[in-house]
PDB file of C-alpha atoms and ligand atoms in Angstrom:
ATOM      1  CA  UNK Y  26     -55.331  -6.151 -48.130  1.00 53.00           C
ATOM      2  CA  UNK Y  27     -53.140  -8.150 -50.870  1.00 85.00           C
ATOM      3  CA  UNK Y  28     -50.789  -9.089 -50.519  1.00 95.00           C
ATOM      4  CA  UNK Y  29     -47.987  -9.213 -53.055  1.00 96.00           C
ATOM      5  CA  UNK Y  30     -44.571  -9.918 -54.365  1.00 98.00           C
ATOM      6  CA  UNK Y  31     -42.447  -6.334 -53.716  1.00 98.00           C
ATOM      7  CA  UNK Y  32     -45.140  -5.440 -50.836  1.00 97.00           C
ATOM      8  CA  UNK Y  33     -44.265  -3.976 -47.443  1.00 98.00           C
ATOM      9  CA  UNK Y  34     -44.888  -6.968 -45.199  1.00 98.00           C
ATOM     10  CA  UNK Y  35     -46.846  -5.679 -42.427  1.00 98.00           C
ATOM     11  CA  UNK Y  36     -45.699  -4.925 -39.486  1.00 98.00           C
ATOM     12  CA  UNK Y  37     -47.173  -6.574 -36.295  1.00 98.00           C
ATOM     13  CA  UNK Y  38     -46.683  -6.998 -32.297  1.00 98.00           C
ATOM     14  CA  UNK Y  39     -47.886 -10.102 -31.320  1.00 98.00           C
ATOM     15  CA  UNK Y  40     -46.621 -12.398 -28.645  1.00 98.00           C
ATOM     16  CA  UNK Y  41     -44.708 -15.297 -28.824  1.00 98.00           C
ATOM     17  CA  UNK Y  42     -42.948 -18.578 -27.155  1.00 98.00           C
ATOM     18  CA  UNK Y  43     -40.081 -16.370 -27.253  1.00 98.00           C
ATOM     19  CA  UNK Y  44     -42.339 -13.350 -25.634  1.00 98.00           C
ATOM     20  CA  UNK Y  45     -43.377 -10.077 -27.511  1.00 98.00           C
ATOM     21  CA  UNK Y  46     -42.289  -9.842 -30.601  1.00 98.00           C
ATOM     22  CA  UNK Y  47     -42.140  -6.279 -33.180  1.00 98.00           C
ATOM     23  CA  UNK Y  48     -42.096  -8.087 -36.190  1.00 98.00           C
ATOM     24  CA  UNK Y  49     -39.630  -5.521 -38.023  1.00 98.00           C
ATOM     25  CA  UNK Y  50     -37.477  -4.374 -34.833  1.00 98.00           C
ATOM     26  CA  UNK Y  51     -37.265  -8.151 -34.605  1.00 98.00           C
ATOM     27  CA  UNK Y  52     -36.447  -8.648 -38.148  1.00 98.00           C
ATOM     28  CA  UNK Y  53     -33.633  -6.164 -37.653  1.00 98.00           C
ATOM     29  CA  UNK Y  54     -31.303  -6.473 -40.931  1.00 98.00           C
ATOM     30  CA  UNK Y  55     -32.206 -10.450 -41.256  1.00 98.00           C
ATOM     31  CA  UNK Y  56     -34.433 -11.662 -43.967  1.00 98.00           C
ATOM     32  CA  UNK Y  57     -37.572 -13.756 -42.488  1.00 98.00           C
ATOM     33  CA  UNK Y  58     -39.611 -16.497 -43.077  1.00 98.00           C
ATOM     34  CA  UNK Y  59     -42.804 -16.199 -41.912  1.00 98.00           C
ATOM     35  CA  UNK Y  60     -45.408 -19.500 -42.149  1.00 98.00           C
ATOM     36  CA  UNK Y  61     -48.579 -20.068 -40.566  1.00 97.00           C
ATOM     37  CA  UNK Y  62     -49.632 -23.319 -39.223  1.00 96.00           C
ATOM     38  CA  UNK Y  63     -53.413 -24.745 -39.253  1.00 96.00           C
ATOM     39  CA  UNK Y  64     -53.514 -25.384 -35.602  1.00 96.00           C
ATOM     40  CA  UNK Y  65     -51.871 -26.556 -32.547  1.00 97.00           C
ATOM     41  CA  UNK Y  66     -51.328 -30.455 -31.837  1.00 97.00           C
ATOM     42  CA  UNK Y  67     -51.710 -31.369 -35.409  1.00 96.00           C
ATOM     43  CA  UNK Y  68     -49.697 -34.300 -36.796  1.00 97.00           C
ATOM     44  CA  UNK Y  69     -48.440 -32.248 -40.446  1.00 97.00           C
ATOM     45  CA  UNK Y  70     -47.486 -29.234 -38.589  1.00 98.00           C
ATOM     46  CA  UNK Y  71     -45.759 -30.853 -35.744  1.00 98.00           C
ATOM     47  CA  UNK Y  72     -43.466 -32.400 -38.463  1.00 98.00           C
ATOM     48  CA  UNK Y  73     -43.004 -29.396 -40.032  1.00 98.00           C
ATOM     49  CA  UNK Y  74     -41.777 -27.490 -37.031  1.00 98.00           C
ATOM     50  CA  UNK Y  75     -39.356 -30.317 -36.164  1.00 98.00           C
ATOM     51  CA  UNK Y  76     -38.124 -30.171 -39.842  1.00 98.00           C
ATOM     52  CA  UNK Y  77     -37.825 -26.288 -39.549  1.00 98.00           C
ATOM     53  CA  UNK Y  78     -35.623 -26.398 -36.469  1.00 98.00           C
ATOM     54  CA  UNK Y  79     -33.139 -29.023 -38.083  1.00 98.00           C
ATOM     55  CA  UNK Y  80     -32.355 -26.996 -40.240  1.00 98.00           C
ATOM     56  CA  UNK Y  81     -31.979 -23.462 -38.506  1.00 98.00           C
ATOM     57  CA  UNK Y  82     -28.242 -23.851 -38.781  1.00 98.00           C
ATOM     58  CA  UNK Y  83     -29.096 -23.757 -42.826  1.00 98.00           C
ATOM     59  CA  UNK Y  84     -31.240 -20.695 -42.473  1.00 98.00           C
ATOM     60  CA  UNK Y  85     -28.686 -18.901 -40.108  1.00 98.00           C
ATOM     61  CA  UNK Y  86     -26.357 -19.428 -42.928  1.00 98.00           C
ATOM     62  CA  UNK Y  87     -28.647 -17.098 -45.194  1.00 98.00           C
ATOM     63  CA  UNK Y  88     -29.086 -14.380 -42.940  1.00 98.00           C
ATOM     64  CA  UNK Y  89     -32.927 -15.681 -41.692  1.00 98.00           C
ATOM     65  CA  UNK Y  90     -34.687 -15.758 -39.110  1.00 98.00           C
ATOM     66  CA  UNK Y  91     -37.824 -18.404 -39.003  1.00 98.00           C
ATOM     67  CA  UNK Y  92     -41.219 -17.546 -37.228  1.00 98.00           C
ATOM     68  CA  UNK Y  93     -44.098 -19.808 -37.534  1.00 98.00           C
ATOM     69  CA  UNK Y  94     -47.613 -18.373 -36.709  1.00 98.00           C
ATOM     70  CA  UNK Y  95     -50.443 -20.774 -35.772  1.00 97.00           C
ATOM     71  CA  UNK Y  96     -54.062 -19.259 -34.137  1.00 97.00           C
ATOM     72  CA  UNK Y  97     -54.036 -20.321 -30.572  1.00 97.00           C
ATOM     73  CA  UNK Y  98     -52.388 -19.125 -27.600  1.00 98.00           C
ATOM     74  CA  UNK Y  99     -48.634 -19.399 -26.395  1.00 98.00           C
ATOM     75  CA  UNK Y 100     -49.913 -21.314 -23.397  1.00 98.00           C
ATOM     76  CA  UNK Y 101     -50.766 -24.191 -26.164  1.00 98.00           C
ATOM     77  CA  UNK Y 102     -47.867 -23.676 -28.209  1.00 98.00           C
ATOM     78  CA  UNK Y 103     -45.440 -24.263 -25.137  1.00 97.00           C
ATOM     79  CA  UNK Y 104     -47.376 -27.770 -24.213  1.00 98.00           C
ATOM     80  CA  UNK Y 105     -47.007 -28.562 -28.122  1.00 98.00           C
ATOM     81  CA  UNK Y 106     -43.603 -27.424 -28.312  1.00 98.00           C
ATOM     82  CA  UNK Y 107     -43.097 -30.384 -25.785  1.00 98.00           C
ATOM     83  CA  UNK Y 108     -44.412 -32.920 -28.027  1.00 98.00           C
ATOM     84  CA  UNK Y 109     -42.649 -31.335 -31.017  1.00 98.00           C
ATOM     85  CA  UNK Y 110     -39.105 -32.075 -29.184  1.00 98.00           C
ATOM     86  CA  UNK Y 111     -40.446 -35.492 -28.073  1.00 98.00           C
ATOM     87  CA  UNK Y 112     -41.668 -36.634 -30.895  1.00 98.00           C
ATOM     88  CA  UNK Y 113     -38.835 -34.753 -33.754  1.00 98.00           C
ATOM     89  CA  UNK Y 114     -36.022 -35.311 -31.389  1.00 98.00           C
ATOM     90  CA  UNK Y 115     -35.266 -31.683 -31.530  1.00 98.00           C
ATOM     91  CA  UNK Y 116     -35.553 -28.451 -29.356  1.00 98.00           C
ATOM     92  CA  UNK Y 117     -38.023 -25.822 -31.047  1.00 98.00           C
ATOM     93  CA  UNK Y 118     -34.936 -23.475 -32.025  1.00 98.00           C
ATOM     94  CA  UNK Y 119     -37.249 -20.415 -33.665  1.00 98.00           C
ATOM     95  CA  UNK Y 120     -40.612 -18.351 -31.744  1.00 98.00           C
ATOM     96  CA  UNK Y 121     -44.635 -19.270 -32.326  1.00 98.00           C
ATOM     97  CA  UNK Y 122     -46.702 -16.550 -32.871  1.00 98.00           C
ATOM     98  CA  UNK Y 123     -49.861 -16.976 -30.380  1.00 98.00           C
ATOM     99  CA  UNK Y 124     -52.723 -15.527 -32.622  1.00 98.00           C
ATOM    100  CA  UNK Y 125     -55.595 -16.477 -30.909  1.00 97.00           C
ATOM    101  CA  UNK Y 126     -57.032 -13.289 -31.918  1.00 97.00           C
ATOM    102  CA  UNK Y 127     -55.898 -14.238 -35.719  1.00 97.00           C
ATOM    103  CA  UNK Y 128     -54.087 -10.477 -35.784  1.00 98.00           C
ATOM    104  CA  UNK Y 129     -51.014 -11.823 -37.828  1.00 98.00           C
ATOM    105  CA  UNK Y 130     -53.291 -14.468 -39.839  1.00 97.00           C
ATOM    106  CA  UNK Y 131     -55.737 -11.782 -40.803  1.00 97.00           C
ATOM    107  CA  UNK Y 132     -52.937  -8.851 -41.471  1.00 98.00           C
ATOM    108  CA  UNK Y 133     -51.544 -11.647 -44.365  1.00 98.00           C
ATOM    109  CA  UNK Y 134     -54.688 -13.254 -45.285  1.00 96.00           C
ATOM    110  CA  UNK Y 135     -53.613 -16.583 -44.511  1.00 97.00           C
ATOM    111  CA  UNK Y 136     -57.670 -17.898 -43.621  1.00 96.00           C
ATOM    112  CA  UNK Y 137     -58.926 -18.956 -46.917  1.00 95.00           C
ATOM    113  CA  UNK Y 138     -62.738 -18.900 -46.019  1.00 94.00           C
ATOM    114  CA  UNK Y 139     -63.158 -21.541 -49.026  1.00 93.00           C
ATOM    115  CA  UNK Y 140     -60.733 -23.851 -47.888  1.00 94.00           C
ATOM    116  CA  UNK Y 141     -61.478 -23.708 -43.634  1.00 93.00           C
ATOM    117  CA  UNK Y 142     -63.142 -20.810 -41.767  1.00 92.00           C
ATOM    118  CA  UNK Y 143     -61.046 -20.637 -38.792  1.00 92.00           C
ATOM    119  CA  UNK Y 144     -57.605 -22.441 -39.840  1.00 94.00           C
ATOM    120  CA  UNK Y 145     -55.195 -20.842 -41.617  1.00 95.00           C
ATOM    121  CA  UNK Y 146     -53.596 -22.459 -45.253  1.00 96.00           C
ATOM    122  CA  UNK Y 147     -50.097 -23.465 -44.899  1.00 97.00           C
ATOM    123  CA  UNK Y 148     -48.551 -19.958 -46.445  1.00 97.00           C
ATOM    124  CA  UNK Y 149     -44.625 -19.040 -46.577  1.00 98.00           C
ATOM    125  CA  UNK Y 150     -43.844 -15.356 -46.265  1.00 98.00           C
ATOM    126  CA  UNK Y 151     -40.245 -14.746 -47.831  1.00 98.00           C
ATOM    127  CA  UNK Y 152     -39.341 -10.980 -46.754  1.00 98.00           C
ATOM    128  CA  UNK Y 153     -35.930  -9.368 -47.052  1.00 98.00           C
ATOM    129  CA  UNK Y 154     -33.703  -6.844 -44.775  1.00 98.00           C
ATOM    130  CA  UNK Y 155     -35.799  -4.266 -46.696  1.00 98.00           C
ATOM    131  CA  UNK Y 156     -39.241  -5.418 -45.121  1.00 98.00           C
ATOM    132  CA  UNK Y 157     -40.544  -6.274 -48.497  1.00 98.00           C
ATOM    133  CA  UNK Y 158     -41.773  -9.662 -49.246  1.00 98.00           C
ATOM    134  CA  UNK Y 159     -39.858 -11.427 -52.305  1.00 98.00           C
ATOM    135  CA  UNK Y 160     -41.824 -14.636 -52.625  1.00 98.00           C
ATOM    136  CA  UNK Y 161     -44.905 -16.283 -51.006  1.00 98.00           C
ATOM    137  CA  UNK Y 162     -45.971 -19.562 -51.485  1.00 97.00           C
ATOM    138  CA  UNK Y 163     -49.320 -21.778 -49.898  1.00 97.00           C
ATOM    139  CA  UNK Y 164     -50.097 -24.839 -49.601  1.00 96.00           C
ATOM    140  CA  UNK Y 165     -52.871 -26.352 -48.025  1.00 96.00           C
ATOM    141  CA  UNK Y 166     -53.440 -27.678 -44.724  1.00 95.00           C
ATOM    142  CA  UNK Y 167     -53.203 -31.355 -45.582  1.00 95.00           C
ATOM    143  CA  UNK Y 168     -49.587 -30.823 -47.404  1.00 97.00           C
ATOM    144  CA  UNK Y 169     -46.624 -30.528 -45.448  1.00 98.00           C
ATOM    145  CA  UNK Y 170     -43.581 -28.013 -46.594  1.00 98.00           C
ATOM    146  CA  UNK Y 171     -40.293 -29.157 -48.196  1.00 98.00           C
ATOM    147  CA  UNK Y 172     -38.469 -26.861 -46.472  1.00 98.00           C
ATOM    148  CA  UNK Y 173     -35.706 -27.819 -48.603  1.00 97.00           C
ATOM    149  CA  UNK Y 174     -37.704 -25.773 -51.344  1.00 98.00           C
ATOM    150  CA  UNK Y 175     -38.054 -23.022 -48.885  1.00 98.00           C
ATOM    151  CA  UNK Y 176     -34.469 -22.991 -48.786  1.00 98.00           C
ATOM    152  CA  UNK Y 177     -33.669 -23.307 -52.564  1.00 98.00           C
ATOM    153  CA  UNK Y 178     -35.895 -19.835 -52.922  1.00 98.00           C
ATOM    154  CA  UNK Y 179     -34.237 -18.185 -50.225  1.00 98.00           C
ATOM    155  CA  UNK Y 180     -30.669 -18.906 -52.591  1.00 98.00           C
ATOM    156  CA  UNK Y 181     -32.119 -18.635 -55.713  1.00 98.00           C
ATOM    157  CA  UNK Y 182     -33.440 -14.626 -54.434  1.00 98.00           C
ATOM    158  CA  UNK Y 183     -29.630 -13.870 -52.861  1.00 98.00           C
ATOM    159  CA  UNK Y 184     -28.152 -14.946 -55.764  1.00 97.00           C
ATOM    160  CA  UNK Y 185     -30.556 -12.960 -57.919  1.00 97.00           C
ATOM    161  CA  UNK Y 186     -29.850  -9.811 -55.866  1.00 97.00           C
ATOM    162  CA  UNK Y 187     -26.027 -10.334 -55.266  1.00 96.00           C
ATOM    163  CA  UNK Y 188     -24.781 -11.411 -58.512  1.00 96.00           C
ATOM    164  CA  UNK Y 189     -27.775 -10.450 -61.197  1.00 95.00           C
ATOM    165  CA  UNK Y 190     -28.442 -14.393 -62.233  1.00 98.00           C
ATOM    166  CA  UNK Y 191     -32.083 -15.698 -62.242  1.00 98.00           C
ATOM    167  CA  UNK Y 192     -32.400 -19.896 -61.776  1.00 98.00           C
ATOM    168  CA  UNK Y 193     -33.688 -22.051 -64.145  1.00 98.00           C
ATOM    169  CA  UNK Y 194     -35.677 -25.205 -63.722  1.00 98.00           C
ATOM    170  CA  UNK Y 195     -35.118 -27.747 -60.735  1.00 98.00           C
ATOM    171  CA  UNK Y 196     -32.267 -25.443 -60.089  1.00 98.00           C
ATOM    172  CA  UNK Y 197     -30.143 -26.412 -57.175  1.00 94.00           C
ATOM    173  CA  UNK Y 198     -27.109 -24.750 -55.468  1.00 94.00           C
ATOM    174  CA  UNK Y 199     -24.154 -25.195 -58.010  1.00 95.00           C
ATOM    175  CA  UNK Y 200     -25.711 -25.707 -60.900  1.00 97.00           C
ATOM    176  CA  UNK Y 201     -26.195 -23.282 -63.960  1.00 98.00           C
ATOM    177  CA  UNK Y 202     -27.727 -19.606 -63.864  1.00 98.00           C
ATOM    178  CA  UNK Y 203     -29.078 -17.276 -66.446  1.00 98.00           C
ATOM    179  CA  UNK Y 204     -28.075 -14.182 -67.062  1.00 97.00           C
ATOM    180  CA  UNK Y 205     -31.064 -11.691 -66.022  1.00 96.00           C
ATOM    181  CA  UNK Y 206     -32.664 -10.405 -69.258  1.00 94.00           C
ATOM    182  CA  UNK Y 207     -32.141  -6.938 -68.194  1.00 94.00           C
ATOM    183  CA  UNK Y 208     -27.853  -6.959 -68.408  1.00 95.00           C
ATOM    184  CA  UNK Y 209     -27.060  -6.141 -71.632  1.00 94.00           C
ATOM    185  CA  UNK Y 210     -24.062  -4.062 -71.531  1.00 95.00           C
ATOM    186  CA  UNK Y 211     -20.914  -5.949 -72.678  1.00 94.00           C
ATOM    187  CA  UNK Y 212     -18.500  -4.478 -70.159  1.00 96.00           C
ATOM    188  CA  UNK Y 213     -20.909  -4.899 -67.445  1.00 96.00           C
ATOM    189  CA  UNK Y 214     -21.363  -8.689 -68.668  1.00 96.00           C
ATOM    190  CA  UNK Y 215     -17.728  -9.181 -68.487  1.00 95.00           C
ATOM    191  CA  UNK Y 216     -16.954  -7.887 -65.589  1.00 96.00           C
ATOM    192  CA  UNK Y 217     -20.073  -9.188 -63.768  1.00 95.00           C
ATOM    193  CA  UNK Y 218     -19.779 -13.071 -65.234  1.00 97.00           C
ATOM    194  CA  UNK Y 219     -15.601 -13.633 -65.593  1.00 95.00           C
ATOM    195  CA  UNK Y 220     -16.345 -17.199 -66.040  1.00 94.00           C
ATOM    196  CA  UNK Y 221     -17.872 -16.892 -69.554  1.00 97.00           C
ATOM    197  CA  UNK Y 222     -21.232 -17.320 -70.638  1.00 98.00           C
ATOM    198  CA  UNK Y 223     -23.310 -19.374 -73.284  1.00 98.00           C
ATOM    199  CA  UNK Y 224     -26.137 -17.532 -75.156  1.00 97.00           C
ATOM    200  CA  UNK Y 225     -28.289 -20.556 -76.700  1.00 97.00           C
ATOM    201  CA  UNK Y 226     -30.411 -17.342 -77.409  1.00 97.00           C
ATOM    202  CA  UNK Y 227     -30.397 -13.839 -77.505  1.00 94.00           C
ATOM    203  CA  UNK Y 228     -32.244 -13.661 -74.315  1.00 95.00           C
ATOM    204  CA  UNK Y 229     -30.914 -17.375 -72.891  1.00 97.00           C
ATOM    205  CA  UNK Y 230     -27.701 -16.769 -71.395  1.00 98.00           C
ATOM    206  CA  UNK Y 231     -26.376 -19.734 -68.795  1.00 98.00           C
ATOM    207  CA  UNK Y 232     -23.444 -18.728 -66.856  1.00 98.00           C
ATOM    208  CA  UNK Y 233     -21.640 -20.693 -63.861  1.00 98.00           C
ATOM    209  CA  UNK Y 234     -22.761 -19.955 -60.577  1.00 97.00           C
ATOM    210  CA  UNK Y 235     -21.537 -16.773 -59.965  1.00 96.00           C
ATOM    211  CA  UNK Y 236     -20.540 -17.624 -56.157  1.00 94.00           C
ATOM    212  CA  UNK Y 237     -18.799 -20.713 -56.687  1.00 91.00           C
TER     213      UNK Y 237
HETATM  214  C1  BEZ M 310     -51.983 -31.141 -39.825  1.00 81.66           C
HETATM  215  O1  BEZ M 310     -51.247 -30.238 -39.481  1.00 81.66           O
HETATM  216  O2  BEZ M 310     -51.665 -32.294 -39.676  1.00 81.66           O
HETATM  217  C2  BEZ M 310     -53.289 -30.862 -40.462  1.00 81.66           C
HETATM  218  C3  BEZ M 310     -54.001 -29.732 -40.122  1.00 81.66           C
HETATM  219  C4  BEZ M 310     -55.221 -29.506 -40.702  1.00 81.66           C
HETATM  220  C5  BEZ M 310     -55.709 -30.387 -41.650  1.00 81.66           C
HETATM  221  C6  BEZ M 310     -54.973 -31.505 -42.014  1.00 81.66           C
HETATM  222  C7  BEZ M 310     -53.755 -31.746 -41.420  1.00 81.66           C
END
């Protein structure tokens, strides 16, 4: 099935270092992140978890909830969540999938026969309190996340949803928006963007950072 942008994501039960999980009764009214890992005990992805769980305070922040997936068991993910801590110098702070059985990898299509026939790619699954996924990004196995990135999409969707900006660019949090193409109506503009706005064209409008 594809997978895309303004998709249900599929729902799944699948177990977990954190035991069974629903995937939307445990998405409740959160957003979720949802990324797969290649395999257990492998140096980029141990990295990458440690790096996730730094920065949970960040995605609590937003309203998300992180799970990874990777396709062996929760029996291996709780001996490898011991060398995560060790070796990070932090405690796992978000569930593993165990999907020996590839359920979760195969209901997302993250095994890209051309790349590896039994690892998954390294894909991100952004999905908001409406189930529906917003954004998905993959890399391969061989290049780690910047989860800073991962963040900086999460922002860049709220924004778009709470306050009607897109981000250009490189954006980062404080810097410049643009109007969405869409908002033409001149009250609606005023009342919506208070701070002013510069139209370098017609359809090119940078405004402030609406929440700042
Ligand atoms: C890793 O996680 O380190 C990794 C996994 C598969 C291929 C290359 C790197």
């Amino acid at each position: 099935m594809g997978l895309h942008i303004g998709s249900i994501a599929p729902d799944f039960t699948q177990d977990s270092t954190a035991g069974t999980i629903h995937f939307h009764e445990w998405l409740g009214s959160s957003w979720g992140v949802l990324f797969s890992h290649p395999k257990d005990f492998t140096p980029v992805c141990t990295t990458e978890l440690g790096r996730a769980s730094k920065l949970k305070a960040e995605f609590d922040k937003r309203n998300v909830k992180l799970l990874a997936v990777s396709v062996d068991n929760v029996a291996d993910h709780a001996r490898w969540v011991g060398d995560i801590e060790e070796t990070q110098g932090v405690k796992q702070a978000f569930p593993i999938l165990g999907d020996a059985d590839r359920k979760v990898a195969s209901l997302y299509d993250m095994i890209h026969p051309e790349a590896n026939d039994t690892l998954t790619v390294r894909s991100v699954f952004f999905i908001d309190p409406a189930k529906k996924i917003r954004a998905v990004i993959t890399y391969p196995a061989s290049t780690g996340r910047n989860f800073a990135e991962i963040l900086r999409v999460i922002d860049s969707i709220q924004l778009t949803d709470s306050h009607s900006v897109a981000t250009p660019a490189d954006w980062k949090d404080g810097d410049d928006c643009v109007i969405v193409p869409s908002l033409q109506d001149p009250e609606i503009l005023k009342r919506k963007f208070p701070k002013g706005w510069k139209a370098l064209k017609p359809y090119l409008r940078m405004t402030p950072q609406p929440n700042r």
